[in-house]
Coordinates of C-alpha atoms and ligand atoms in Angstrom, one line a residue:
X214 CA 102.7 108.8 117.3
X215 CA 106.1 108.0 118.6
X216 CA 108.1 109.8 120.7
X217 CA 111.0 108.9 122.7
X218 CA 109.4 109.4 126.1
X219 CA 106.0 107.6 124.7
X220 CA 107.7 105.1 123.5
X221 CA 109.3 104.1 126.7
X222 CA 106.1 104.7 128.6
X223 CA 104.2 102.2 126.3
X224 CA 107.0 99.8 126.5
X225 CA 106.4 99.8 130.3
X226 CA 102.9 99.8 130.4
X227 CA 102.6 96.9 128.2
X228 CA 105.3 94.5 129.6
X229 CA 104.5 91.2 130.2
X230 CA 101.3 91.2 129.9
X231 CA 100.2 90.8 126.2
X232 CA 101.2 87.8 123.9
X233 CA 99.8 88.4 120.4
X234 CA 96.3 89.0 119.8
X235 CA 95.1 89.6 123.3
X236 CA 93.0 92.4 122.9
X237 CA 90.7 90.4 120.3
X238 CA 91.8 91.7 116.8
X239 CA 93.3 88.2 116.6
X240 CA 93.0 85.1 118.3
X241 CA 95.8 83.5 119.5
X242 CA 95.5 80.6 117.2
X243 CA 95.4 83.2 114.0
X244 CA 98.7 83.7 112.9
X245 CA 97.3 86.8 110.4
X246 CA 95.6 90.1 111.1
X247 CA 95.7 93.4 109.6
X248 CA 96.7 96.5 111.5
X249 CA 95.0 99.9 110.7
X250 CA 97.3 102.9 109.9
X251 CA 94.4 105.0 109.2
X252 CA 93.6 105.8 105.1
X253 CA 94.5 108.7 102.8
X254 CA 93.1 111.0 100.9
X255 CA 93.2 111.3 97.2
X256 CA 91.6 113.0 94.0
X257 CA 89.4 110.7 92.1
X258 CA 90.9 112.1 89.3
X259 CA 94.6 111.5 90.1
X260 CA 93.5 107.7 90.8
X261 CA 91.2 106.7 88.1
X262 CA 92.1 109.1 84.8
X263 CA 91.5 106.4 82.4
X264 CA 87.8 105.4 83.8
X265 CA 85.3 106.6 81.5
X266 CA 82.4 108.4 82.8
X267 CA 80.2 105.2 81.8
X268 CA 82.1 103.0 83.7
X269 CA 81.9 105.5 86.9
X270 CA 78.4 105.5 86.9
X271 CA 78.1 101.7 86.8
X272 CA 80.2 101.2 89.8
X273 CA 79.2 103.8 91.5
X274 CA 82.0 106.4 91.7
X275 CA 82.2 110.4 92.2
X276 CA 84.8 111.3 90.1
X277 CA 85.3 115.1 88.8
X278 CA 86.3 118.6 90.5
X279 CA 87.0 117.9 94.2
X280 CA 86.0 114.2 94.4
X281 CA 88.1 112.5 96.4
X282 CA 89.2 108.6 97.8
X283 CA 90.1 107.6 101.2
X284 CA 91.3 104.4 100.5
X285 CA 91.7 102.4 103.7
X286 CA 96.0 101.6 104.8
X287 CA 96.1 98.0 106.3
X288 CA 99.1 96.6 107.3
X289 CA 99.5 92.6 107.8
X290 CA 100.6 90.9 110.8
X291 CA 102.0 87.5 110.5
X292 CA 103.5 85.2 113.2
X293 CA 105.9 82.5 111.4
X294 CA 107.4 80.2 113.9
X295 CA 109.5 82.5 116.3
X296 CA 109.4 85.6 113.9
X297 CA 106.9 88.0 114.1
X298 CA 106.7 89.8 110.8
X299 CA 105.3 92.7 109.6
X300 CA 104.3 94.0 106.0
X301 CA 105.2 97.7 105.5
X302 CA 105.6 100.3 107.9
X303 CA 102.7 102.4 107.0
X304 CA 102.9 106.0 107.1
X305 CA 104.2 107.8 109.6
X306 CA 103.7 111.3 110.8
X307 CA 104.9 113.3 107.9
X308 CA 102.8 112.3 104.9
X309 CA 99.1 112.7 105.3
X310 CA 97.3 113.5 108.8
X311 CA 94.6 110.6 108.0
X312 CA 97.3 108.3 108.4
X313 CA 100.2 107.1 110.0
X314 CA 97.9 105.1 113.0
X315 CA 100.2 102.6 113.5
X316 CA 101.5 103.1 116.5
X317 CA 97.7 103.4 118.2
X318 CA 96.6 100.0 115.9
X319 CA 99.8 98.5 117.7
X320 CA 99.0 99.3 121.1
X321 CA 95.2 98.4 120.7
X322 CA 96.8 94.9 119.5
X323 CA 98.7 94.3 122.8
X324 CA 102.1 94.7 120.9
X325 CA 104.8 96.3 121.3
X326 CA 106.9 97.4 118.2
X327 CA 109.9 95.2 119.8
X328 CA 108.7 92.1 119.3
X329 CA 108.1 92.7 115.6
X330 CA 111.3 90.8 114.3
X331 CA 110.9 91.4 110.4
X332 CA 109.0 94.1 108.4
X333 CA 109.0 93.4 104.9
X334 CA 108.5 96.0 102.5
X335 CA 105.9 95.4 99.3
X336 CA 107.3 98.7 97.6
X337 CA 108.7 101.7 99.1
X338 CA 106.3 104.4 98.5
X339 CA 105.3 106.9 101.9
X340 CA 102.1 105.2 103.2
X341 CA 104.3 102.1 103.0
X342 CA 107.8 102.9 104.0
X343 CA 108.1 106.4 105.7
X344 CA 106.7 105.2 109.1
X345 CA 110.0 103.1 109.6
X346 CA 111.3 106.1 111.5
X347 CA 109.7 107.9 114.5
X348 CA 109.4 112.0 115.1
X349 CA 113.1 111.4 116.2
X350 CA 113.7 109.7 113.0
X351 CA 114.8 107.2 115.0
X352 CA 113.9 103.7 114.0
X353 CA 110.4 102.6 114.9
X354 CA 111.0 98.7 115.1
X355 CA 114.2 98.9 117.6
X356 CA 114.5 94.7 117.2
X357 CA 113.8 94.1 113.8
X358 CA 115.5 92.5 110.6
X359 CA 114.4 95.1 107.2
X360 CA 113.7 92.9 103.8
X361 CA 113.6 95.0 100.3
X362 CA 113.5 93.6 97.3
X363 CA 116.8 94.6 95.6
X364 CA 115.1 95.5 92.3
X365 CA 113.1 98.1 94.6
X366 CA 116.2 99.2 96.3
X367 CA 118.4 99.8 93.8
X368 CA 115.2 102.1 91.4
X369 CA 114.8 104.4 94.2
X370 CA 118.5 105.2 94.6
X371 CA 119.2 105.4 90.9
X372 CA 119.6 108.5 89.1
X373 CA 116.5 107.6 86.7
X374 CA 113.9 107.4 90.0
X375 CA 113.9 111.5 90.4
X376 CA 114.6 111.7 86.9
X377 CA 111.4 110.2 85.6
X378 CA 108.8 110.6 88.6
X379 CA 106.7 113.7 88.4
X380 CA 107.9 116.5 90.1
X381 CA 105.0 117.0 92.6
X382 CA 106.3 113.4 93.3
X383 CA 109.7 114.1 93.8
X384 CA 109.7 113.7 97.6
X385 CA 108.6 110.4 97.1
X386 CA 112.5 109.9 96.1
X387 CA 114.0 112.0 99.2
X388 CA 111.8 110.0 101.3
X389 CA 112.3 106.5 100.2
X390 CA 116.4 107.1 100.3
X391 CA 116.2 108.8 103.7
X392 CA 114.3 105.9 105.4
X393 CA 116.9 103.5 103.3
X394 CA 119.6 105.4 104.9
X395 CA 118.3 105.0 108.1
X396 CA 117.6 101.3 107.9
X397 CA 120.6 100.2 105.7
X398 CA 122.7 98.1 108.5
X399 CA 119.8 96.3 109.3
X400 CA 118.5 95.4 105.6
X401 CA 118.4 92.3 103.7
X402 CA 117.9 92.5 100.2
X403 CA 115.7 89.9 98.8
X404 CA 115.4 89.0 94.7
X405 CA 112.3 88.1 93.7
X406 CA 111.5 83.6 93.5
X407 CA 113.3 83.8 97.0
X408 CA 112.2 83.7 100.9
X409 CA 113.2 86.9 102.6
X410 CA 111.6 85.0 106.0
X411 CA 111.5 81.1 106.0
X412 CA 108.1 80.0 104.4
X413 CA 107.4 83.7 102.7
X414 CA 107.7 83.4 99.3
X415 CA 108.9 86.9 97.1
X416 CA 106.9 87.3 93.8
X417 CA 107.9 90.0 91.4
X418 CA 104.9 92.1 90.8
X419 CA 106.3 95.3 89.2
X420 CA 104.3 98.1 87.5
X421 CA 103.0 99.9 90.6
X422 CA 106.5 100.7 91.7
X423 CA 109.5 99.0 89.5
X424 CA 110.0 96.7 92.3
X425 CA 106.8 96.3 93.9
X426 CA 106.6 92.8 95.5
X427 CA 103.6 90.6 96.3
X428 CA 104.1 87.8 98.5
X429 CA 102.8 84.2 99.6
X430 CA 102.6 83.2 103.1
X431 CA 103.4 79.4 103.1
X432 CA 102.9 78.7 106.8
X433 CA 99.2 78.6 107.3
X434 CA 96.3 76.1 107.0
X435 CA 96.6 77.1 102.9
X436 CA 98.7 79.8 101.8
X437 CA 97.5 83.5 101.5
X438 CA 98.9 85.9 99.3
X439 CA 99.9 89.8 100.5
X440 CA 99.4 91.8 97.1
X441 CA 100.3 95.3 98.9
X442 CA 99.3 97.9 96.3
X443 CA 98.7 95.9 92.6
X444 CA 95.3 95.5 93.1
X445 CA 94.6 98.6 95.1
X446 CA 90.7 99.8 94.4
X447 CA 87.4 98.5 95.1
X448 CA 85.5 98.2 92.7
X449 CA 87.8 99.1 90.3
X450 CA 90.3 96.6 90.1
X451 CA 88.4 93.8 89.8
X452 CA 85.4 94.9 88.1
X453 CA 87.5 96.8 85.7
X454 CA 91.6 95.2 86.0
X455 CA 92.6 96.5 83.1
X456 CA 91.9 100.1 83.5
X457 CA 95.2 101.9 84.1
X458 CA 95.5 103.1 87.5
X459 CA 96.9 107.0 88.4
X460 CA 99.1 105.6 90.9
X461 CA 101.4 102.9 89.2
X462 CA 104.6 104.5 88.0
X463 CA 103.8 101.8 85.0
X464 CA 100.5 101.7 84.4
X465 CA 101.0 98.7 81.4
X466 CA 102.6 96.4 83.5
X467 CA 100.5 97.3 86.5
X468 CA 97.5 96.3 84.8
X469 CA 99.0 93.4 83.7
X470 CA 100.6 92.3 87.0
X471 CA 96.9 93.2 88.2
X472 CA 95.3 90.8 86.0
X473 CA 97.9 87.8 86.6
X474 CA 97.5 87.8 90.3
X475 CA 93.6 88.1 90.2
X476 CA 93.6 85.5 87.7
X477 CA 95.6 83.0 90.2
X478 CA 94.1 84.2 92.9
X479 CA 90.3 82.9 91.2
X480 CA 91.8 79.8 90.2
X481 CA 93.1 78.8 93.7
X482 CA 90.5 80.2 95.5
X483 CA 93.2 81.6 97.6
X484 CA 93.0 83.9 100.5
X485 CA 94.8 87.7 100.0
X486 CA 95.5 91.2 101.5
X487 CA 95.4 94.0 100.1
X488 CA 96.9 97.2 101.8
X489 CA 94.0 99.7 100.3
X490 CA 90.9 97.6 100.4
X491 CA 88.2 97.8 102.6
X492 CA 87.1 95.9 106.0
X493 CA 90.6 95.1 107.0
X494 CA 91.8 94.1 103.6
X495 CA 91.7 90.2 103.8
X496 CA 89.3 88.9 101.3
X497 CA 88.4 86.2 98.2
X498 CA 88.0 87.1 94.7
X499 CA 84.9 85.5 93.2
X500 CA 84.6 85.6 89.7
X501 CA 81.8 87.5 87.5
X502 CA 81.7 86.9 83.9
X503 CA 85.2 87.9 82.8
X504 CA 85.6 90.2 85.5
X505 CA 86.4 90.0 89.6
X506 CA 84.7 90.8 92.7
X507 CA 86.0 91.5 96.2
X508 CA 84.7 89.1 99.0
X509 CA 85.6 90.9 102.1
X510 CA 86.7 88.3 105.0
X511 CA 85.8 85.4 103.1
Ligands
ZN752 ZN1 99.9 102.4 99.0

């Protein structure tokens, strides 16, 4: 967690000593890692109303009174030429006590939250956004440039964001325009087709969130795609893509974005992250039939 005094202490502790990836969770020649920010807990239920019960038992999942989900929060890390960018801002210390480790994943990494220069954001829900600011509500990332995509930016501070979001989801909307507010001078907002950060290419890929952005990372051996939260389950989105999902605000068009970046992501054999899958996040999909399957580190 950061505090004021912590913050300072780490900062001095850490100084000089610790390029990136010099505790091991990245070798200096790998310009990508995932940081942990801990996982959430969900109900089953609230995730996966569509799946039928058949379809639970084939793949293996407790659904019903009191099941829950922790799904896994992994942010990525990716040094681009001088810029050292960072994919959502995880949770922080007000949404869910499971997560919001960013800070520890950080220090375990050898970095200090200075030298991240960018953080872009997929989509501006809490486990993604609300960890921008600190228990001062003072900005976590003192040094660095904010990129949200302006479709995102302008849904959550329209009228029709709290007027169409369930009202047990309501502080979703106080939260996502707080941490705007707080990061407004330092924004840049990006339109989908465009580079926020040379050699990051925005794609729209709306349903989860009416902005929600996926991204490919052009500066590496072959390019890897960040897909942040449109394809969010294992084993459900791939085995199943089409099922609607509890947690897109647009459950259509997130199974259809779902579908369109698994099918390209098959038929490039490309790598990807995703911030709620398992071992870290970065995986293949390998296809089955007419259905996916998560290859974890591949
Ligand atoms: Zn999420």
């Amino acid at each position: 967690m950061f505090t004021r005094r912590s913050f300072m202490v780490g900062a001095t502790a850490l100084s000089g000593s610790l390029a990136f990836g010099a505790r091991g969770q990245a070798a200096p020649a790998d310009r990508l890692s995932t940081l942990s920010d801990g996982h959430l807990e969900l109900p089953a239920d609230f995730l996966l109303p569509g799946v039928p019960a058949e379809a639970r038992r084939e793949l293996g999942i407790e659904t019903g009174d009191g099941a829950m989900l922790s799904p896994p929060c992994n942010l990525t890390l990716h040094r681009s030429g001088d810029r050292l960018v960072l994919f959502d801002a995880g949770a922080g210390s007000n949404f869910m006590p499971s997560a919001g480790r960013l800070p520890d994943s950080l220090a375990e990494a050898g970095i200090d939250a200075s030298e991240i220069t960018d953080v872009i954001f997929t989509h501006a829900h809490p486990d993604h956004i609300w960890g921008v600011l600190d228990d001062f509500e003072d900005v976590a990332f003192p040094e660095a440039q904010f990129h949200v995509c302006r479709t995102e930016w302008d849904f959550w501070r329209s009228e029709a964001a709290l007027a169409n979001i369930p009202e047990e989801r309501q502080n979703f909307v106080v939260g996502a325009r707080g941490r705007f507010d707080a990061i407004e001078e330092r924004t840049t907002l990006f339109d989908a087709g465009t580079e926020p950060v040379a050699g990051i290419e925005a794609m729209a890929a709306f349903g989860h969130t009416p902005g929600h952005c996926a991204f490919v990372l052009h500066g590496l051996d072959a390019p890897v795609m960040i897909v942040g939260d449109a394809i969010a389950n294992d084993p459900v989105s791939f085995a199943r893509p089409d099922l609607l999902w509890g947690a897109d605000q647009d459950a259509e068009a997130g199974a259809a974005t779902r579908r369109r970046l698994l099918d390209r992501l098959a038929a490039e054999k490309l790598r990807f992250v995703g911030f709620h899958l398992p071992q870290g996040g970065i995986g293949r999909v390998e296809t089955e039939g007419s259905h996916y399957r998560f290859v974890p580190g591949a």
